[in-house]
Amino acid sequence: MERFKKPLVISCGILRKEIEHLQRKGDIDVEAYFLSEKLHMDYNLLDRGLNCALKKHQKKSHRGIVVVYGDLCLGFNDEMKTLISKYDAVKVDALNCIDCLLGGKGNLLNLDPDHKILFLNPAFIEFGEKIREETKEWTRETYSMLDGIVLLDALGDLDDYQSKIDEIVERTGLPIIDRMDATFILPKHLSSQSQSERFWPDKSSRINTLNFKNYCQAN
């Protein structure tokens, strides 16, 4: 059986371009395995996909596995924590994929405590089939509770997506209120673990997601 000499990252495909960019730059030295971003549309499918990936790869990396998903990607009742605890793996400290691009540790809630912002990175821009498939009336009604859009730029290539960004703006009726340089959590996570020969799970630091959970249940 082939074994990886580097830490293995298992990540949502939403963050594929950012991770591969960091690999090319030499900012991170990892093997990477990506699950389809479309699994986000069904908790059960994502649960099965992550379980299969972890079972398949857990014996291949003697440096351990780093999971790049959010605490809430499987639901609001510690489903992700329960899944990760079954394996010799550690997960980055982030609420969801967008929080991963904001430095993690709940920074998403600091920037958007009232959940009024639509954050878009290149993958989310391309992943917006629902925005393009539904009628403009349905789309504007669906997004009417939001204040605007914040673009997250981790690759310096957002200008390449301008036509799709313009389409999202036009169909949602939301203005662009900011464009931010993304601060991806993964390099910092790997750096903090670099003194360890193995990426052992850290079960002591869990983010308090109560406010986010209560908001989502109320809406």
mmCIF file with all atom_site columns, C-alpha atoms in Angstrom:
data_model
loop_
_atom_site.group_PDB
_atom_site.id
_atom_site.type_symbol
_atom_site.label_atom_id
_atom_site.label_alt_id
_atom_site.label_comp_id
_atom_site.label_asym_id
_atom_site.label_entity_id
_atom_site.label_seq_id
_atom_site.pdbx_PDB_ins_code
_atom_site.Cartn_x
_atom_site.Cartn_y
_atom_site.Cartn_z
_atom_site.occupancy
_atom_site.B_iso_or_equiv
_atom_site.pdbx_formal_charge
_atom_site.auth_seq_id
_atom_site.auth_comp_id
_atom_site.auth_asym_id
_atom_site.auth_atom_id
_atom_site.pdbx_PDB_model_num
ATOM 1   C CA . MET A 1 1   ? 0.000   0.000  0.000   1.00 0.00 ? 1   MET A CA 1
ATOM 2   C CA . GLU A 1 2   ? 1.334   3.400  -1.005  1.00 0.00 ? 2   GLU A CA 1
ATOM 3   C CA . ARG A 1 3   ? 1.935   5.668  1.992   1.00 0.00 ? 3   ARG A CA 1
ATOM 4   C CA . PHE A 1 4   ? 2.130   9.441  1.960   1.00 0.00 ? 4   PHE A CA 1
ATOM 5   C CA . LYS A 1 5   ? 5.272   11.031 3.400   1.00 0.00 ? 5   LYS A CA 1
ATOM 6   C CA . LYS A 1 6   ? 3.481   14.366 3.793   1.00 0.00 ? 6   LYS A CA 1
ATOM 7   C CA . PRO A 1 7   ? 0.431   15.340 5.825   1.00 0.00 ? 7   PRO A CA 1
ATOM 8   C CA . LEU A 1 8   ? -2.756  14.582 3.925   1.00 0.00 ? 8   LEU A CA 1
ATOM 9   C CA . VAL A 1 9   ? -5.384  17.294 3.529   1.00 0.00 ? 9   VAL A CA 1
ATOM 10  C CA . ILE A 1 10  ? -8.969  16.231 2.867   1.00 0.00 ? 10  ILE A CA 1
ATOM 11  C CA . SER A 1 11  ? -10.911 19.275 1.778   1.00 0.00 ? 11  SER A CA 1
ATOM 12  C CA . CYS A 1 12  ? -14.129 20.540 0.287   1.00 0.00 ? 12  CYS A CA 1
ATOM 13  C CA . GLY A 1 13  ? -13.755 21.243 -3.424  1.00 0.00 ? 13  GLY A CA 1
ATOM 14  C CA . ILE A 1 14  ? -14.893 24.813 -2.747  1.00 0.00 ? 14  ILE A CA 1
ATOM 15  C CA . LEU A 1 15  ? -11.341 25.454 -1.505  1.00 0.00 ? 15  LEU A CA 1
ATOM 16  C CA . ARG A 1 16  ? -9.493  23.453 -4.151  1.00 0.00 ? 16  ARG A CA 1
ATOM 17  C CA . LYS A 1 17  ? -8.095  26.402 -6.100  1.00 0.00 ? 17  LYS A CA 1
ATOM 18  C CA . GLU A 1 18  ? -6.824  28.094 -2.944  1.00 0.00 ? 18  GLU A CA 1
ATOM 19  C CA . ILE A 1 19  ? -5.105  24.931 -1.682  1.00 0.00 ? 19  ILE A CA 1
ATOM 20  C CA . GLU A 1 20  ? -3.542  24.090 -5.033  1.00 0.00 ? 20  GLU A CA 1
ATOM 21  C CA . HIS A 1 21  ? -2.332  27.697 -5.312  1.00 0.00 ? 21  HIS A CA 1
ATOM 22  C CA . LEU A 1 22  ? -0.592  27.378 -1.936  1.00 0.00 ? 22  LEU A CA 1
ATOM 23  C CA . GLN A 1 23  ? 0.953   24.073 -3.026  1.00 0.00 ? 23  GLN A CA 1
ATOM 24  C CA . ARG A 1 24  ? 2.344   25.621 -6.221  1.00 0.00 ? 24  ARG A CA 1
ATOM 25  C CA . LYS A 1 25  ? 3.797   28.555 -4.285  1.00 0.00 ? 25  LYS A CA 1
ATOM 26  C CA . GLY A 1 26  ? 5.419   26.186 -1.805  1.00 0.00 ? 26  GLY A CA 1
ATOM 27  C CA . ASP A 1 27  ? 3.543   27.732 1.115   1.00 0.00 ? 27  ASP A CA 1
ATOM 28  C CA . ILE A 1 28  ? 2.253   24.318 2.171   1.00 0.00 ? 28  ILE A CA 1
ATOM 29  C CA . ASP A 1 29  ? 3.791   20.883 1.616   1.00 0.00 ? 29  ASP A CA 1
ATOM 30  C CA . VAL A 1 30  ? 0.930   18.405 1.689   1.00 0.00 ? 30  VAL A CA 1
ATOM 31  C CA . GLU A 1 31  ? -0.888  15.773 -0.281  1.00 0.00 ? 31  GLU A CA 1
ATOM 32  C CA . ALA A 1 32  ? -4.427  16.895 -1.057  1.00 0.00 ? 32  ALA A CA 1
ATOM 33  C CA . TYR A 1 33  ? -7.677  15.032 -1.670  1.00 0.00 ? 33  TYR A CA 1
ATOM 34  C CA . PHE A 1 34  ? -10.823 16.944 -2.602  1.00 0.00 ? 34  PHE A CA 1
ATOM 35  C CA . LEU A 1 35  ? -14.471 16.024 -2.261  1.00 0.00 ? 35  LEU A CA 1
ATOM 36  C CA . SER A 1 36  ? -17.062 17.497 -4.608  1.00 0.00 ? 36  SER A CA 1
ATOM 37  C CA . GLU A 1 37  ? -18.447 20.842 -3.489  1.00 0.00 ? 37  GLU A CA 1
ATOM 38  C CA . LYS A 1 38  ? -21.878 19.575 -4.547  1.00 0.00 ? 38  LYS A CA 1
ATOM 39  C CA . LEU A 1 39  ? -21.929 17.265 -1.526  1.00 0.00 ? 39  LEU A CA 1
ATOM 40  C CA . HIS A 1 40  ? -22.747 20.390 0.499   1.00 0.00 ? 40  HIS A CA 1
ATOM 41  C CA . MET A 1 41  ? -26.266 20.167 -0.894  1.00 0.00 ? 41  MET A CA 1
ATOM 42  C CA . ASP A 1 42  ? -27.005 17.014 1.135   1.00 0.00 ? 42  ASP A CA 1
ATOM 43  C CA . TYR A 1 43  ? -25.715 16.391 4.688   1.00 0.00 ? 43  TYR A CA 1
ATOM 44  C CA . ASN A 1 44  ? -26.098 12.628 4.278   1.00 0.00 ? 44  ASN A CA 1
ATOM 45  C CA . LEU A 1 45  ? -24.071 12.515 1.077   1.00 0.00 ? 45  LEU A CA 1
ATOM 46  C CA . LEU A 1 46  ? -21.333 14.666 2.601   1.00 0.00 ? 46  LEU A CA 1
ATOM 47  C CA . ASP A 1 47  ? -21.259 12.481 5.712   1.00 0.00 ? 47  ASP A CA 1
ATOM 48  C CA . ARG A 1 48  ? -20.854 9.375  3.568   1.00 0.00 ? 48  ARG A CA 1
ATOM 49  C CA . GLY A 1 49  ? -18.240 11.039 1.381   1.00 0.00 ? 49  GLY A CA 1
ATOM 50  C CA . LEU A 1 50  ? -16.117 12.186 4.315   1.00 0.00 ? 50  LEU A CA 1
ATOM 51  C CA . ASN A 1 51  ? -16.366 8.832  6.062   1.00 0.00 ? 51  ASN A CA 1
ATOM 52  C CA . CYS A 1 52  ? -15.283 7.012  2.902   1.00 0.00 ? 52  CYS A CA 1
ATOM 53  C CA . ALA A 1 53  ? -12.367 9.404  2.319   1.00 0.00 ? 53  ALA A CA 1
ATOM 54  C CA . LEU A 1 54  ? -11.124 9.121  5.897   1.00 0.00 ? 54  LEU A CA 1
ATOM 55  C CA . LYS A 1 55  ? -11.418 5.327  5.936   1.00 0.00 ? 55  LYS A CA 1
ATOM 56  C CA . LYS A 1 56  ? -9.600  5.091  2.610   1.00 0.00 ? 56  LYS A CA 1
ATOM 57  C CA . HIS A 1 57  ? -6.714  7.364  3.527   1.00 0.00 ? 57  HIS A CA 1
ATOM 58  C CA . GLN A 1 58  ? -6.244  7.081  7.293   1.00 0.00 ? 58  GLN A CA 1
ATOM 59  C CA . LYS A 1 59  ? -3.584  4.361  6.986   1.00 0.00 ? 59  LYS A CA 1
ATOM 60  C CA . LYS A 1 60  ? -1.768  5.986  4.059   1.00 0.00 ? 60  LYS A CA 1
ATOM 61  C CA . SER A 1 61  ? -0.351  9.048  5.800   1.00 0.00 ? 61  SER A CA 1
ATOM 62  C CA . HIS A 1 62  ? 2.032   8.493  8.697   1.00 0.00 ? 62  HIS A CA 1
ATOM 63  C CA . ARG A 1 63  ? 1.914   12.277 9.293   1.00 0.00 ? 63  ARG A CA 1
ATOM 64  C CA . GLY A 1 64  ? -1.844  12.159 9.866   1.00 0.00 ? 64  GLY A CA 1
ATOM 65  C CA . ILE A 1 65  ? -4.817  13.831 8.184   1.00 0.00 ? 65  ILE A CA 1
ATOM 66  C CA . VAL A 1 66  ? -6.014  17.432 8.276   1.00 0.00 ? 66  VAL A CA 1
ATOM 67  C CA . VAL A 1 67  ? -9.694  17.911 7.399   1.00 0.00 ? 67  VAL A CA 1
ATOM 68  C CA . VAL A 1 68  ? -10.574 21.276 5.855   1.00 0.00 ? 68  VAL A CA 1
ATOM 69  C CA . TYR A 1 69  ? -14.292 21.577 6.515   1.00 0.00 ? 69  TYR A CA 1
ATOM 70  C CA . GLY A 1 70  ? -16.277 23.662 8.950   1.00 0.00 ? 70  GLY A CA 1
ATOM 71  C CA . ASP A 1 71  ? -17.822 22.698 12.264  1.00 0.00 ? 71  ASP A CA 1
ATOM 72  C CA . LEU A 1 72  ? -21.272 23.278 10.761  1.00 0.00 ? 72  LEU A CA 1
ATOM 73  C CA . CYS A 1 73  ? -20.844 21.621 7.372   1.00 0.00 ? 73  CYS A CA 1
ATOM 74  C CA . LEU A 1 74  ? -22.740 18.514 8.530   1.00 0.00 ? 74  LEU A CA 1
ATOM 75  C CA . GLY A 1 75  ? -25.324 20.270 10.698  1.00 0.00 ? 75  GLY A CA 1
ATOM 76  C CA . PHE A 1 76  ? -25.691 22.147 13.962  1.00 0.00 ? 76  PHE A CA 1
ATOM 77  C CA . ASN A 1 77  ? -25.563 19.298 16.486  1.00 0.00 ? 77  ASN A CA 1
ATOM 78  C CA . ASP A 1 78  ? -21.840 18.452 16.554  1.00 0.00 ? 78  ASP A CA 1
ATOM 79  C CA . GLU A 1 79  ? -22.157 16.046 13.625  1.00 0.00 ? 79  GLU A CA 1
ATOM 80  C CA . MET A 1 80  ? -18.761 17.057 12.259  1.00 0.00 ? 80  MET A CA 1
ATOM 81  C CA . LYS A 1 81  ? -17.090 16.721 15.670  1.00 0.00 ? 81  LYS A CA 1
ATOM 82  C CA . THR A 1 82  ? -18.598 13.258 16.078  1.00 0.00 ? 82  THR A CA 1
ATOM 83  C CA . LEU A 1 83  ? -17.386 12.166 12.651  1.00 0.00 ? 83  LEU A CA 1
ATOM 84  C CA . ILE A 1 84  ? -13.827 13.448 13.107  1.00 0.00 ? 84  ILE A CA 1
ATOM 85  C CA . SER A 1 85  ? -13.553 11.798 16.542  1.00 0.00 ? 85  SER A CA 1
ATOM 86  C CA . LYS A 1 86  ? -13.827 8.377  14.871  1.00 0.00 ? 86  LYS A CA 1
ATOM 87  C CA . TYR A 1 87  ? -10.564 8.826  12.992  1.00 0.00 ? 87  TYR A CA 1
ATOM 88  C CA . ASP A 1 88  ? -6.919  9.684  13.529  1.00 0.00 ? 88  ASP A CA 1
ATOM 89  C CA . ALA A 1 89  ? -7.464  13.146 12.058  1.00 0.00 ? 89  ALA A CA 1
ATOM 90  C CA . VAL A 1 90  ? -7.617  16.786 13.069  1.00 0.00 ? 90  VAL A CA 1
ATOM 91  C CA . LYS A 1 91  ? -9.925  19.465 11.641  1.00 0.00 ? 91  LYS A CA 1
ATOM 92  C CA . VAL A 1 92  ? -9.111  23.116 11.111  1.00 0.00 ? 92  VAL A CA 1
ATOM 93  C CA . ASP A 1 93  ? -10.868 25.426 13.570  1.00 0.00 ? 93  ASP A CA 1
ATOM 94  C CA . ALA A 1 94  ? -13.501 27.031 11.358  1.00 0.00 ? 94  ALA A CA 1
ATOM 95  C CA . LEU A 1 95  ? -17.274 27.306 11.201  1.00 0.00 ? 95  LEU A CA 1
ATOM 96  C CA . ASN A 1 96  ? -17.612 26.664 7.477   1.00 0.00 ? 96  ASN A CA 1
ATOM 97  C CA . CYS A 1 97  ? -15.710 27.021 4.217   1.00 0.00 ? 97  CYS A CA 1
ATOM 98  C CA . ILE A 1 98  ? -16.039 30.799 4.181   1.00 0.00 ? 98  ILE A CA 1
ATOM 99  C CA . ASP A 1 99  ? -14.700 31.000 7.741   1.00 0.00 ? 99  ASP A CA 1
ATOM 100 C CA . CYS A 1 100 ? -11.688 28.993 6.496   1.00 0.00 ? 100 CYS A CA 1
ATOM 101 C CA . LEU A 1 101 ? -10.949 31.872 4.104   1.00 0.00 ? 101 LEU A CA 1
ATOM 102 C CA . LEU A 1 102 ? -11.357 34.461 6.873   1.00 0.00 ? 102 LEU A CA 1
ATOM 103 C CA . GLY A 1 103 ? -8.731  32.921 9.144   1.00 0.00 ? 103 GLY A CA 1
ATOM 104 C CA . GLY A 1 104 ? -11.133 30.594 10.957  1.00 0.00 ? 104 GLY A CA 1
ATOM 105 C CA . LYS A 1 105 ? -11.854 30.591 14.709  1.00 0.00 ? 105 LYS A CA 1
ATOM 106 C CA . GLY A 1 106 ? -15.251 32.172 14.105  1.00 0.00 ? 106 GLY A CA 1
ATOM 107 C CA . ASN A 1 107 ? -14.005 35.305 12.345  1.00 0.00 ? 107 ASN A CA 1
ATOM 108 C CA . LEU A 1 108 ? -17.027 34.986 10.097  1.00 0.00 ? 108 LEU A CA 1
ATOM 109 C CA . LEU A 1 109 ? -19.243 35.898 13.051  1.00 0.00 ? 109 LEU A CA 1
ATOM 110 C CA . ASN A 1 110 ? -17.037 38.875 13.887  1.00 0.00 ? 110 ASN A CA 1
ATOM 111 C CA . LEU A 1 111 ? -17.347 40.245 10.366  1.00 0.00 ? 111 LEU A CA 1
ATOM 112 C CA . ASP A 1 112 ? -20.988 39.330 9.854   1.00 0.00 ? 112 ASP A CA 1
ATOM 113 C CA . PRO A 1 113 ? -22.689 38.885 13.251  1.00 0.00 ? 113 PRO A CA 1
ATOM 114 C CA . ASP A 1 114 ? -26.176 39.423 11.820  1.00 0.00 ? 114 ASP A CA 1
ATOM 115 C CA . HIS A 1 115 ? -25.652 37.136 8.800   1.00 0.00 ? 115 HIS A CA 1
ATOM 116 C CA . LYS A 1 116 ? -26.406 39.866 6.278   1.00 0.00 ? 116 LYS A CA 1
ATOM 117 C CA . ILE A 1 117 ? -23.557 39.245 3.821   1.00 0.00 ? 117 ILE A CA 1
ATOM 118 C CA . LEU A 1 118 ? -23.161 36.904 0.874   1.00 0.00 ? 118 LEU A CA 1
ATOM 119 C CA . PHE A 1 119 ? -19.469 35.958 0.768   1.00 0.00 ? 119 PHE A CA 1
ATOM 120 C CA . LEU A 1 120 ? -18.124 34.760 -2.574  1.00 0.00 ? 120 LEU A CA 1
ATOM 121 C CA . ASN A 1 121 ? -14.791 33.203 -3.504  1.00 0.00 ? 121 ASN A CA 1
ATOM 122 C CA . PRO A 1 122 ? -14.114 31.982 -7.076  1.00 0.00 ? 122 PRO A CA 1
ATOM 123 C CA . ALA A 1 123 ? -15.585 28.530 -6.431  1.00 0.00 ? 123 ALA A CA 1
ATOM 124 C CA . PHE A 1 124 ? -18.782 29.942 -4.929  1.00 0.00 ? 124 PHE A CA 1
ATOM 125 C CA . ILE A 1 125 ? -19.061 32.310 -7.886  1.00 0.00 ? 125 ILE A CA 1
ATOM 126 C CA . GLU A 1 126 ? -18.910 29.347 -10.260 1.00 0.00 ? 126 GLU A CA 1
ATOM 127 C CA . PHE A 1 127 ? -21.063 27.192 -7.981  1.00 0.00 ? 127 PHE A CA 1
ATOM 128 C CA . GLY A 1 128 ? -24.004 29.598 -8.091  1.00 0.00 ? 128 GLY A CA 1
ATOM 129 C CA . GLU A 1 129 ? -26.144 27.485 -10.433 1.00 0.00 ? 129 GLU A CA 1
ATOM 130 C CA . LYS A 1 130 ? -29.232 28.089 -8.304  1.00 0.00 ? 130 LYS A CA 1
ATOM 131 C CA . ILE A 1 131 ? -28.887 31.836 -8.774  1.00 0.00 ? 131 ILE A CA 1
ATOM 132 C CA . ARG A 1 132 ? -28.696 31.385 -12.539 1.00 0.00 ? 132 ARG A CA 1
ATOM 133 C CA . GLU A 1 133 ? -31.323 28.648 -12.857 1.00 0.00 ? 133 GLU A CA 1
ATOM 134 C CA . GLU A 1 134 ? -34.183 30.263 -10.936 1.00 0.00 ? 134 GLU A CA 1
ATOM 135 C CA . THR A 1 135 ? -36.182 33.301 -12.026 1.00 0.00 ? 135 THR A CA 1
ATOM 136 C CA . LYS A 1 136 ? -34.874 36.737 -11.151 1.00 0.00 ? 136 LYS A CA 1
ATOM 137 C CA . GLU A 1 137 ? -37.981 37.335 -9.016  1.00 0.00 ? 137 GLU A CA 1
ATOM 138 C CA . TRP A 1 138 ? -37.381 34.156 -6.971  1.00 0.00 ? 138 TRP A CA 1
ATOM 139 C CA . THR A 1 139 ? -33.695 34.949 -6.593  1.00 0.00 ? 139 THR A CA 1
ATOM 140 C CA . ARG A 1 140 ? -34.232 38.540 -5.458  1.00 0.00 ? 140 ARG A CA 1
ATOM 141 C CA . GLU A 1 141 ? -36.874 37.469 -2.963  1.00 0.00 ? 141 GLU A CA 1
ATOM 142 C CA . THR A 1 142 ? -34.598 34.725 -1.601  1.00 0.00 ? 142 THR A CA 1
ATOM 143 C CA . TYR A 1 143 ? -31.666 37.118 -1.077  1.00 0.00 ? 143 TYR A CA 1
ATOM 144 C CA . SER A 1 144 ? -33.705 40.146 -0.043  1.00 0.00 ? 144 SER A CA 1
ATOM 145 C CA . MET A 1 145 ? -32.767 39.796 3.639   1.00 0.00 ? 145 MET A CA 1
ATOM 146 C CA . LEU A 1 146 ? -29.074 40.347 2.847   1.00 0.00 ? 146 LEU A CA 1
ATOM 147 C CA . ASP A 1 147 ? -27.279 43.693 2.678   1.00 0.00 ? 147 ASP A CA 1
ATOM 148 C CA . GLY A 1 148 ? -24.748 42.883 -0.009  1.00 0.00 ? 148 GLY A CA 1
ATOM 149 C CA . ILE A 1 149 ? -21.865 40.845 -1.355  1.00 0.00 ? 149 ILE A CA 1
ATOM 150 C CA . VAL A 1 150 ? -18.281 40.605 -0.125  1.00 0.00 ? 150 VAL A CA 1
ATOM 151 C CA . LEU A 1 151 ? -15.755 39.166 -2.576  1.00 0.00 ? 151 LEU A CA 1
ATOM 152 C CA . LEU A 1 152 ? -12.955 37.065 -1.074  1.00 0.00 ? 152 LEU A CA 1
ATOM 153 C CA . ASP A 1 153 ? -9.756  37.168 -3.105  1.00 0.00 ? 153 ASP A CA 1
ATOM 154 C CA . ALA A 1 154 ? -7.161  34.530 -2.221  1.00 0.00 ? 154 ALA A CA 1
ATOM 155 C CA . LEU A 1 155 ? -5.691  34.146 -5.698  1.00 0.00 ? 155 LEU A CA 1
ATOM 156 C CA . GLY A 1 156 ? -5.633  37.669 -7.117  1.00 0.00 ? 156 GLY A CA 1
ATOM 157 C CA . ASP A 1 157 ? -7.797  36.575 -10.045 1.00 0.00 ? 157 ASP A CA 1
ATOM 158 C CA . LEU A 1 158 ? -11.267 37.885 -9.241  1.00 0.00 ? 158 LEU A CA 1
ATOM 159 C CA . ASP A 1 159 ? -11.187 40.085 -12.348 1.00 0.00 ? 159 ASP A CA 1
ATOM 160 C CA . ASP A 1 160 ? -11.360 36.872 -14.389 1.00 0.00 ? 160 ASP A CA 1
ATOM 161 C CA . TYR A 1 161 ? -14.831 36.265 -12.943 1.00 0.00 ? 161 TYR A CA 1
ATOM 162 C CA . GLN A 1 162 ? -16.219 39.749 -13.522 1.00 0.00 ? 162 GLN A CA 1
ATOM 163 C CA . SER A 1 163 ? -18.960 38.696 -15.927 1.00 0.00 ? 163 SER A CA 1
ATOM 164 C CA . LYS A 1 164 ? -20.249 36.055 -13.490 1.00 0.00 ? 164 LYS A CA 1
ATOM 165 C CA . ILE A 1 165 ? -20.002 38.497 -10.587 1.00 0.00 ? 165 ILE A CA 1
ATOM 166 C CA . ASP A 1 166 ? -22.016 41.040 -12.585 1.00 0.00 ? 166 ASP A CA 1
ATOM 167 C CA . GLU A 1 167 ? -24.623 38.362 -13.294 1.00 0.00 ? 167 GLU A CA 1
ATOM 168 C CA . ILE A 1 168 ? -24.933 37.492 -9.600  1.00 0.00 ? 168 ILE A CA 1
ATOM 169 C CA . VAL A 1 169 ? -25.275 41.175 -8.706  1.00 0.00 ? 169 VAL A CA 1
ATOM 170 C CA . GLU A 1 170 ? -27.936 41.690 -11.358 1.00 0.00 ? 170 GLU A CA 1
ATOM 171 C CA . ARG A 1 171 ? -29.966 38.615 -10.461 1.00 0.00 ? 171 ARG A CA 1
ATOM 172 C CA . THR A 1 172 ? -29.804 38.995 -6.661  1.00 0.00 ? 172 THR A CA 1
ATOM 173 C CA . GLY A 1 173 ? -30.099 42.778 -6.602  1.00 0.00 ? 173 GLY A CA 1
ATOM 174 C CA . LEU A 1 174 ? -27.284 42.871 -4.033  1.00 0.00 ? 174 LEU A CA 1
ATOM 175 C CA . PRO A 1 175 ? -24.487 45.439 -4.282  1.00 0.00 ? 175 PRO A CA 1
ATOM 176 C CA . ILE A 1 176 ? -20.788 44.676 -3.893  1.00 0.00 ? 176 ILE A CA 1
ATOM 177 C CA . ILE A 1 177 ? -19.956 46.195 -0.515  1.00 0.00 ? 177 ILE A CA 1
ATOM 178 C CA . ASP A 1 178 ? -16.357 45.055 -0.151  1.00 0.00 ? 178 ASP A CA 1
ATOM 179 C CA . ARG A 1 179 ? -13.517 43.117 -1.712  1.00 0.00 ? 179 ARG A CA 1
ATOM 180 C CA . MET A 1 180 ? -11.202 41.463 0.779   1.00 0.00 ? 180 MET A CA 1
ATOM 181 C CA . ASP A 1 181 ? -7.939  39.573 0.600   1.00 0.00 ? 181 ASP A CA 1
ATOM 182 C CA . ALA A 1 182 ? -8.639  36.112 1.979   1.00 0.00 ? 182 ALA A CA 1
ATOM 183 C CA . THR A 1 183 ? -6.649  34.802 4.940   1.00 0.00 ? 183 THR A CA 1
ATOM 184 C CA . PHE A 1 184 ? -6.755  31.043 4.508   1.00 0.00 ? 184 PHE A CA 1
ATOM 185 C CA . ILE A 1 185 ? -6.566  29.164 7.803   1.00 0.00 ? 185 ILE A CA 1
ATOM 186 C CA . LEU A 1 186 ? -4.673  26.138 6.444   1.00 0.00 ? 186 LEU A CA 1
ATOM 187 C CA . PRO A 1 187 ? -1.078  27.524 6.321   1.00 0.00 ? 187 PRO A CA 1
ATOM 188 C CA . LYS A 1 188 ? -1.383  28.795 9.889   1.00 0.00 ? 188 LYS A CA 1
ATOM 189 C CA . HIS A 1 189 ? -2.794  25.483 11.057  1.00 0.00 ? 189 HIS A CA 1
ATOM 190 C CA . LEU A 1 190 ? 0.017   23.528 9.424   1.00 0.00 ? 190 LEU A CA 1
ATOM 191 C CA . SER A 1 191 ? 2.624   25.939 10.777  1.00 0.00 ? 191 SER A CA 1
ATOM 192 C CA . SER A 1 192 ? 1.309   25.561 14.329  1.00 0.00 ? 192 SER A CA 1
ATOM 193 C CA . GLN A 1 193 ? 1.669   21.792 13.999  1.00 0.00 ? 193 GLN A CA 1
ATOM 194 C CA . SER A 1 194 ? 5.055   21.837 12.288  1.00 0.00 ? 194 SER A CA 1
ATOM 195 C CA . GLN A 1 195 ? 6.980   20.978 15.454  1.00 0.00 ? 195 GLN A CA 1
ATOM 196 C CA . SER A 1 196 ? 5.044   17.765 15.810  1.00 0.00 ? 196 SER A CA 1
ATOM 197 C CA . GLU A 1 197 ? 6.074   14.671 13.877  1.00 0.00 ? 197 GLU A CA 1
ATOM 198 C CA . ARG A 1 198 ? 2.420   13.815 13.529  1.00 0.00 ? 198 ARG A CA 1
ATOM 199 C CA . PHE A 1 199 ? -0.763  15.865 13.269  1.00 0.00 ? 199 PHE A CA 1
ATOM 200 C CA . TRP A 1 200 ? -2.498  14.514 16.343  1.00 0.00 ? 200 TRP A CA 1
ATOM 201 C CA . PRO A 1 201 ? -6.122  15.522 16.897  1.00 0.00 ? 201 PRO A CA 1
ATOM 202 C CA . ASP A 1 202 ? -6.578  18.414 19.291  1.00 0.00 ? 202 ASP A CA 1
ATOM 203 C CA . LYS A 1 203 ? -9.858  17.871 21.110  1.00 0.00 ? 203 LYS A CA 1
ATOM 204 C CA . SER A 1 204 ? -9.461  20.726 23.581  1.00 0.00 ? 204 SER A CA 1
ATOM 205 C CA . SER A 1 205 ? -10.305 23.727 21.395  1.00 0.00 ? 205 SER A CA 1
ATOM 206 C CA . ARG A 1 206 ? -13.845 23.833 20.083  1.00 0.00 ? 206 ARG A CA 1
ATOM 207 C CA . ILE A 1 207 ? -15.570 26.957 18.850  1.00 0.00 ? 207 ILE A CA 1
ATOM 208 C CA . ASN A 1 208 ? -18.851 28.040 20.423  1.00 0.00 ? 208 ASN A CA 1
ATOM 209 C CA . THR A 1 209 ? -21.376 27.962 17.608  1.00 0.00 ? 209 THR A CA 1
ATOM 210 C CA . LEU A 1 210 ? -24.449 28.669 19.743  1.00 0.00 ? 210 LEU A CA 1
ATOM 211 C CA . ASN A 1 211 ? -25.200 32.104 18.281  1.00 0.00 ? 211 ASN A CA 1
ATOM 212 C CA . PHE A 1 212 ? -24.888 30.880 14.705  1.00 0.00 ? 212 PHE A CA 1
ATOM 213 C CA . LYS A 1 213 ? -26.981 27.798 15.467  1.00 0.00 ? 213 LYS A CA 1
ATOM 214 C CA . ASN A 1 214 ? -29.756 29.805 17.120  1.00 0.00 ? 214 ASN A CA 1
ATOM 215 C CA . TYR A 1 215 ? -29.887 32.247 14.224  1.00 0.00 ? 215 TYR A CA 1
ATOM 216 C CA . CYS A 1 216 ? -30.208 29.497 11.621  1.00 0.00 ? 216 CYS A CA 1
ATOM 217 C CA . GLN A 1 217 ? -32.915 27.704 13.580  1.00 0.00 ? 217 GLN A CA 1
ATOM 218 C CA . ALA A 1 218 ? -34.865 30.936 13.997  1.00 0.00 ? 218 ALA A CA 1
ATOM 219 C CA . ASN A 1 219 ? -34.728 31.677 10.274  1.00 0.00 ? 219 ASN A CA 1
#
